[in-house]
CSV table of C-alpha atoms in Angstrom, one decimal:
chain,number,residue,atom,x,y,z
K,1,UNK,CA,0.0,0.0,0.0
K,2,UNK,CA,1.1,3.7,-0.5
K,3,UNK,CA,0.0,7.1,0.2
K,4,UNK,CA,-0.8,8.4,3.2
K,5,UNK,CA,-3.1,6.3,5.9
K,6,UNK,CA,-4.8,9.8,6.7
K,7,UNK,CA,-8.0,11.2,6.1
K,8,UNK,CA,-6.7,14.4,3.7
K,9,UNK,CA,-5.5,17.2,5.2
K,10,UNK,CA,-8.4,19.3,3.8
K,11,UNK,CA,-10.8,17.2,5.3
K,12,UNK,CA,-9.3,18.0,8.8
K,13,UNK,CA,-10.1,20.7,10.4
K,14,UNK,CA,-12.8,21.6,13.3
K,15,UNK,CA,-15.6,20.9,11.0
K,16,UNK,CA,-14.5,17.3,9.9
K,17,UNK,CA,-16.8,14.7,10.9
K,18,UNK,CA,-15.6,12.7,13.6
K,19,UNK,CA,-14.0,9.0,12.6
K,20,UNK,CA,-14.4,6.0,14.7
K,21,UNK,CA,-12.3,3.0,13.0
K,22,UNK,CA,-13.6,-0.3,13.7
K,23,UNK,CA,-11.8,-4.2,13.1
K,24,UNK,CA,-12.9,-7.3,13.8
K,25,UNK,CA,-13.3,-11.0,12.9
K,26,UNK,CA,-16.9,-12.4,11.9
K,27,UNK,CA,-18.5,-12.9,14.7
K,28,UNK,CA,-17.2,-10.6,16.8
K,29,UNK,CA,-20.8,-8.2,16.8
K,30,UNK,CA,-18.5,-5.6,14.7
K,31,UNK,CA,-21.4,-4.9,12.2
K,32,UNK,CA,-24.9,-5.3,14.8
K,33,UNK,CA,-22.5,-3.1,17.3
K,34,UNK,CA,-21.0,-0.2,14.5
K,35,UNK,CA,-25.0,0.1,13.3
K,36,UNK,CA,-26.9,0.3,16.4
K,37,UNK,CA,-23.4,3.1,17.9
K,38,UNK,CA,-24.0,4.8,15.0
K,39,UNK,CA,-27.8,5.3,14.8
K,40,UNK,CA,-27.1,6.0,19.2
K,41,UNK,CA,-24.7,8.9,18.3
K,42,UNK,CA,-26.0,10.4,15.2
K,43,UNK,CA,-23.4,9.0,13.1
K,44,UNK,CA,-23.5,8.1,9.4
K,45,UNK,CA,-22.1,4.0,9.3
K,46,UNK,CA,-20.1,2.4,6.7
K,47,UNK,CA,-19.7,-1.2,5.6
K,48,UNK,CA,-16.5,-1.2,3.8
K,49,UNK,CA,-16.4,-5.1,3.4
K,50,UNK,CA,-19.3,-4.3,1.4
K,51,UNK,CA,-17.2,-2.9,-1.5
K,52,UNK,CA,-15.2,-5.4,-1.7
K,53,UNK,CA,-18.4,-7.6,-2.2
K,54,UNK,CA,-19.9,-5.3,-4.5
K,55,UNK,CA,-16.5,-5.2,-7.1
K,56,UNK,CA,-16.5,-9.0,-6.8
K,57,UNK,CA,-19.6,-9.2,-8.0
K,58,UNK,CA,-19.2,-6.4,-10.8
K,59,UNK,CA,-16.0,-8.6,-11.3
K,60,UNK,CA,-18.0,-11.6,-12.0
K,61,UNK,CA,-20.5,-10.1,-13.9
K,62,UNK,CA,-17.9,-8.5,-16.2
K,63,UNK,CA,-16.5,-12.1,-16.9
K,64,UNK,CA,-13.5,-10.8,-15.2
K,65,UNK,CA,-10.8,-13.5,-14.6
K,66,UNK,CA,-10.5,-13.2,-10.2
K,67,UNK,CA,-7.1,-14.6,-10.2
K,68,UNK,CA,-6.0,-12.3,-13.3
K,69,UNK,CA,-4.5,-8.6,-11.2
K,70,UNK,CA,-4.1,-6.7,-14.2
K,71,UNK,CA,-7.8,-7.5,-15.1
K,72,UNK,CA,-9.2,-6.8,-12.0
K,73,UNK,CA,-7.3,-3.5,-11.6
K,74,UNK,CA,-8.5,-2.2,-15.1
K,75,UNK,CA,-12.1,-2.7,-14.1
K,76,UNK,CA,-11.9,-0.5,-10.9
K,77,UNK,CA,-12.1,2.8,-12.1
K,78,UNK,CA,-15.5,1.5,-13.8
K,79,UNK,CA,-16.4,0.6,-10.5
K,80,UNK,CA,-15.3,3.3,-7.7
K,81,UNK,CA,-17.3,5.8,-10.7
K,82,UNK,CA,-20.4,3.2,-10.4
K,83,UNK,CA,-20.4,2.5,-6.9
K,84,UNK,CA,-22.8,3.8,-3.7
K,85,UNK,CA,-23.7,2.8,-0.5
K,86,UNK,CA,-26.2,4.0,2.0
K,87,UNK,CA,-24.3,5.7,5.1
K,88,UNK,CA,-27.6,5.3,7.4
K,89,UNK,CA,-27.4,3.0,10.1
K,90,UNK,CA,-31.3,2.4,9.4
K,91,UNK,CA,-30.8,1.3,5.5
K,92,UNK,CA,-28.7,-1.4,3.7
K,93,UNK,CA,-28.4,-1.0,0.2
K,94,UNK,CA,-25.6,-0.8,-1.9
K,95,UNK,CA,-25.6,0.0,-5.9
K,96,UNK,CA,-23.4,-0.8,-8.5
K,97,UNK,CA,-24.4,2.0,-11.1
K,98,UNK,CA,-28.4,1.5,-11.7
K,99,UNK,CA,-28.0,-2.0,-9.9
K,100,UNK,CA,-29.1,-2.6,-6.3
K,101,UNK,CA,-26.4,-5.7,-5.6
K,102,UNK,CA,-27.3,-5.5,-1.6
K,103,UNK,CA,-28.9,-9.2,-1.8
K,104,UNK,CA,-26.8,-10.3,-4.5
K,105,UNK,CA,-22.9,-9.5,-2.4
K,106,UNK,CA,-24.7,-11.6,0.7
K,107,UNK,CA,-24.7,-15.0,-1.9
K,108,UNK,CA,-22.6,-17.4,-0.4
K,109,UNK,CA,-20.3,-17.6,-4.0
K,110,UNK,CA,-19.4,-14.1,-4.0
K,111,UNK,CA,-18.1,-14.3,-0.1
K,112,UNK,CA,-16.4,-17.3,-1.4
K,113,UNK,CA,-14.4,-15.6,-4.2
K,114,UNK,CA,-14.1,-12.1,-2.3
K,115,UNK,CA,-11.1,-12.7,-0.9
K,116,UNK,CA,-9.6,-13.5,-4.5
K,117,UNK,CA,-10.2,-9.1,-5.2
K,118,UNK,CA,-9.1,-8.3,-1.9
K,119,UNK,CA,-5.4,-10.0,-2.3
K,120,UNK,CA,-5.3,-7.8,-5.6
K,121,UNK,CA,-2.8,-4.8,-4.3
K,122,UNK,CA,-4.5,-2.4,-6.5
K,123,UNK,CA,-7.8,-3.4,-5.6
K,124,UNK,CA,-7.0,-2.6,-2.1
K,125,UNK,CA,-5.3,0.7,-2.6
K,126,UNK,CA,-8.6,2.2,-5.5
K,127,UNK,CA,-10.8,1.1,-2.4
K,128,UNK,CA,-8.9,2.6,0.5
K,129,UNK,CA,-8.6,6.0,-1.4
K,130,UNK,CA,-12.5,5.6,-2.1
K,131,UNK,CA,-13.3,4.9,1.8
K,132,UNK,CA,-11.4,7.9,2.8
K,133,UNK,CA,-13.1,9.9,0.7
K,134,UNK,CA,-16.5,9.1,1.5
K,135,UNK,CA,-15.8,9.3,5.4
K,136,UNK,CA,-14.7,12.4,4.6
K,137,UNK,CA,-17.5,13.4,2.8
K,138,UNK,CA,-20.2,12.4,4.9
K,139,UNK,CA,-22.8,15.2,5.7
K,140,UNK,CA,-23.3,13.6,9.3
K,141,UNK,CA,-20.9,14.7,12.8
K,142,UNK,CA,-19.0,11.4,12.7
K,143,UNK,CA,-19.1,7.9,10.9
K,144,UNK,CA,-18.1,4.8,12.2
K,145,UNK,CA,-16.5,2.9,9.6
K,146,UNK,CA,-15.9,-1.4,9.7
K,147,UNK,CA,-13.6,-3.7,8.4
K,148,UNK,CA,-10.5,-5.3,9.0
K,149,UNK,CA,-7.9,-2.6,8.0
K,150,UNK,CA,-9.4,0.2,9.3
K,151,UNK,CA,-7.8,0.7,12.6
K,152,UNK,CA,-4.2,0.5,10.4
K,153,UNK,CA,-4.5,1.6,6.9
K,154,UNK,CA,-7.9,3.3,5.8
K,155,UNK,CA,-8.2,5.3,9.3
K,156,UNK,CA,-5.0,4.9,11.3
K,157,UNK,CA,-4.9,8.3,12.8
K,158,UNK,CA,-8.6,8.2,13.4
K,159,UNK,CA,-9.2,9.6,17.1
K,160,UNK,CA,-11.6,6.5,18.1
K,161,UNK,CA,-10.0,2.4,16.7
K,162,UNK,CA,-11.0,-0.3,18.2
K,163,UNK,CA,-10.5,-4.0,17.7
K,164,UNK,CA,-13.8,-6.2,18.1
K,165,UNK,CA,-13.3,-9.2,19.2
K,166,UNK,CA,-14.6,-12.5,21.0
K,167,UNK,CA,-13.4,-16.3,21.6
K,168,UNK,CA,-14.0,-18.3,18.4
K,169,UNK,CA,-16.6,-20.6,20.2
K,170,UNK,CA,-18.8,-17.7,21.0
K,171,UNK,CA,-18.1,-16.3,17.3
K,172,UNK,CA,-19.2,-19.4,15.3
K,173,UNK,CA,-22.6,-19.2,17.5
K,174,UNK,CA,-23.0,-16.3,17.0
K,175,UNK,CA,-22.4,-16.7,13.2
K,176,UNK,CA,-24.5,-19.8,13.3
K,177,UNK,CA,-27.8,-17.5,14.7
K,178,UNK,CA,-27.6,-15.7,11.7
K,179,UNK,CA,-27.5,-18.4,9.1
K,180,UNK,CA,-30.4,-20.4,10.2
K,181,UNK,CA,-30.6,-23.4,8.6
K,182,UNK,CA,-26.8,-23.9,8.3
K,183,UNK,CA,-25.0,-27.1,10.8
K,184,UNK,CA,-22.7,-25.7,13.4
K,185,UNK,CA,-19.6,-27.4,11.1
K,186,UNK,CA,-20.8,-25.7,8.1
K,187,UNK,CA,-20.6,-22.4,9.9
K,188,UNK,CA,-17.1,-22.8,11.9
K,189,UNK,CA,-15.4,-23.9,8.5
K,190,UNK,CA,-16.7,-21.0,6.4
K,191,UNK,CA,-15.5,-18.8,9.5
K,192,UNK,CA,-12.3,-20.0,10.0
K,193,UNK,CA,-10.9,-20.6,6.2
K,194,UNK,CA,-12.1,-16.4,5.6
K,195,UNK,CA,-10.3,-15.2,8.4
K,196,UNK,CA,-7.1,-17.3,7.4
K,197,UNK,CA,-7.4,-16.1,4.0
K,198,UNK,CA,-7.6,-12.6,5.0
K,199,UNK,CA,-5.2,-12.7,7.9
K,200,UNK,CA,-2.7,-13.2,4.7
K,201,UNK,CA,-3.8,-9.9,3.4
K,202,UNK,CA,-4.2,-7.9,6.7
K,203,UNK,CA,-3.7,-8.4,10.4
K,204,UNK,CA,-6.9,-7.9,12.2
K,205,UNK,CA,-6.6,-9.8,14.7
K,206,UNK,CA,-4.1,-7.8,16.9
K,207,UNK,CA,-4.4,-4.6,18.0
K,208,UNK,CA,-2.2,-2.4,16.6
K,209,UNK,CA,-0.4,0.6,18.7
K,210,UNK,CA,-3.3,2.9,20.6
K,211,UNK,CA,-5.9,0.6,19.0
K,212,UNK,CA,-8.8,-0.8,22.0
K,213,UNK,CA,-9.4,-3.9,22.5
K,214,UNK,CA,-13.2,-4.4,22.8
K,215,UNK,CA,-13.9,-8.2,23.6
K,216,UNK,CA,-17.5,-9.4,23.8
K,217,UNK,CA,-16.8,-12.7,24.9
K,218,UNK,CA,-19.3,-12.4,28.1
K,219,UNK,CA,-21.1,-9.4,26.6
K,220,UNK,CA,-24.7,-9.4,25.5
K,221,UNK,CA,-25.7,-7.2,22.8
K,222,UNK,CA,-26.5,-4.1,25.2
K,223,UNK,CA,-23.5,-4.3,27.1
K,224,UNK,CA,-21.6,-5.0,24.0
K,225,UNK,CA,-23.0,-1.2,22.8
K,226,UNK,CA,-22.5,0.6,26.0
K,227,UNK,CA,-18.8,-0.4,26.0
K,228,UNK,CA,-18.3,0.7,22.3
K,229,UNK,CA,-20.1,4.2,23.4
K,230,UNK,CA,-17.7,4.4,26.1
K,231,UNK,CA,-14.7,4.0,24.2
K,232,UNK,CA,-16.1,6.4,21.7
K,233,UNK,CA,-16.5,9.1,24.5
K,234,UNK,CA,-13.0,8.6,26.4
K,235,UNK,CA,-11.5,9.2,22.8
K,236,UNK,CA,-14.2,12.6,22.3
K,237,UNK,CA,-14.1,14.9,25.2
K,238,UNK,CA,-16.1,17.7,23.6
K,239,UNK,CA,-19.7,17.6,22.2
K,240,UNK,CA,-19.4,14.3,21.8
K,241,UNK,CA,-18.4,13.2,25.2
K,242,UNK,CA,-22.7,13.8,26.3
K,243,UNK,CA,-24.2,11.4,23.4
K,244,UNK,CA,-22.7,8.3,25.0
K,245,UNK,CA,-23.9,6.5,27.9
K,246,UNK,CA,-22.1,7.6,31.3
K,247,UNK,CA,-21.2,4.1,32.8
K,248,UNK,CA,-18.5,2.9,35.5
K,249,UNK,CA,-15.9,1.5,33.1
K,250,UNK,CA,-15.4,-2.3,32.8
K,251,UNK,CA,-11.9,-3.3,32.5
K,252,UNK,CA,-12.6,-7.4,31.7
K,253,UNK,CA,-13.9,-6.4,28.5
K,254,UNK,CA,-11.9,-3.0,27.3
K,255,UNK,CA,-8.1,-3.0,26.9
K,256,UNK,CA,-6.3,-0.1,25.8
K,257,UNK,CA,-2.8,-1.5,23.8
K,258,UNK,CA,0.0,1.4,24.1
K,259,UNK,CA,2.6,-1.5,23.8
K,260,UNK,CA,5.4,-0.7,21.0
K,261,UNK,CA,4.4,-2.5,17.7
K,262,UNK,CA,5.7,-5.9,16.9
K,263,UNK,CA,4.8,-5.9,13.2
């Protein structure tokens, strides 16, 4: 990757929206949690796995080769031009030109052969410059953006990261709820084989320096929120500081990691 890893300069000053940079494994309540702090706070929300859906579909529906680079990299400037996304917390659609893809991204195929875009170095860097501008653009006071290199590429200098996170058990139950109909194996494989193909491309497992650890392990869904909203306001003091919840902390589930890098 190169460039900068900062929202641009012009972007930042006193009016810029506020960025909260959010990573995490499936499973780990990243998305429920981002959506429900978001529509809490008055922030827009944004999905960037979602774009890397939506250009593996346009991919496929292109009759792009996945594992050719240089054919995937000259389709991308079709599709950042072609590409939208709704920033509300309350609405889920994404477009690919004139074409709502929102159910189509969700098919099990395309999270199959996503990760296939996302090794694609220029796929990566066409999508980071796009997510930058759009949290920069948003008309909202903040946005709380997701994925799993937000924390250290798309948003490293973001006031709020944090690292979602829970034990792998609780994950793949988790993961299983929402897949009714799917056996408990069926789930844990598809969880584990897409986080160890895209630990290959990013870490987001770790916390990397001044990232917080949020893990929701033992947390319910409420709790799970409050401690995001807390993390969110310890980063904010200001006028941001009043719109979350004013709770004794809870140091099982929050850790702050100021330790040197390792990577």
């Amino acid at each position: 990757m190169t460039g900068s890893t900062s929202v641009p300069q012009e972007a930042r000053d006193e009016r810029a929206p506020m960025v909260v940079a959010v990573d995490g494994p499936a499973g780990s309540g990243k998305s429920s949690v981002c959506r429900e702090s978001a529509r809490r706070l008055g922030f827009g929300y944004l999905d960037t796995g979602a774009a890397y859906r939506a250009i593996t579909w346009f991919a496929i529906d292109s009759g792009c080769d996945l594992d050719d680079a240089t054919a995937v990299a000259a389709l991308l400037p079709s599709f950042v031009e072609l590409y939208s996304i709704s920033q509300s917390p309350d609405e889920r659609w994404v477009r690919v030109g004139e074409t709502d893809v929102s159910e189509f991204i969700r098919d099990t195929a395309i999270s199959g052969d996503v990760w296939r875009v996302s090794r694609v170095p220029a796929a990566r860097e066409a999508l980071t410059a796009l997510f930058r501008r759009t949290m920069a653009a948003t008309t909202s006071p903040g946005i709380i953006a997701e994925g799993r290199d937000i924390t250290t590429v798309v948003a490293a200098d973001a006031p709020a990261r944090i690292l979602m996170t829970a034990d792998e058990a609780v994950r793949i139950a988790r993961r299983t709820g929402e897949k009714a109909g799917e056996a408990v194996a069926a789930v844990a494989a598809s969880v584990s084989a897409r986080d160890a193909r895209d630990a290959k491309v990013t870490n987001f497992t770790e916390a990397a320096y001044g990232v917080t650890v949020l893990d929701t392990t033992t947390l319910d869904f409420e709790q799970s929120v409050e401690e995001f909203l807390r993390i969110v306001a310890s980063a904010t003091p200001g006028p941001h500081q009043t719109t979350a919840p004013s709770l004794a902390a809870a140091p099982s589930a929050v850790r702050h990691d100021n330790t040197k890098e390792s990577r």
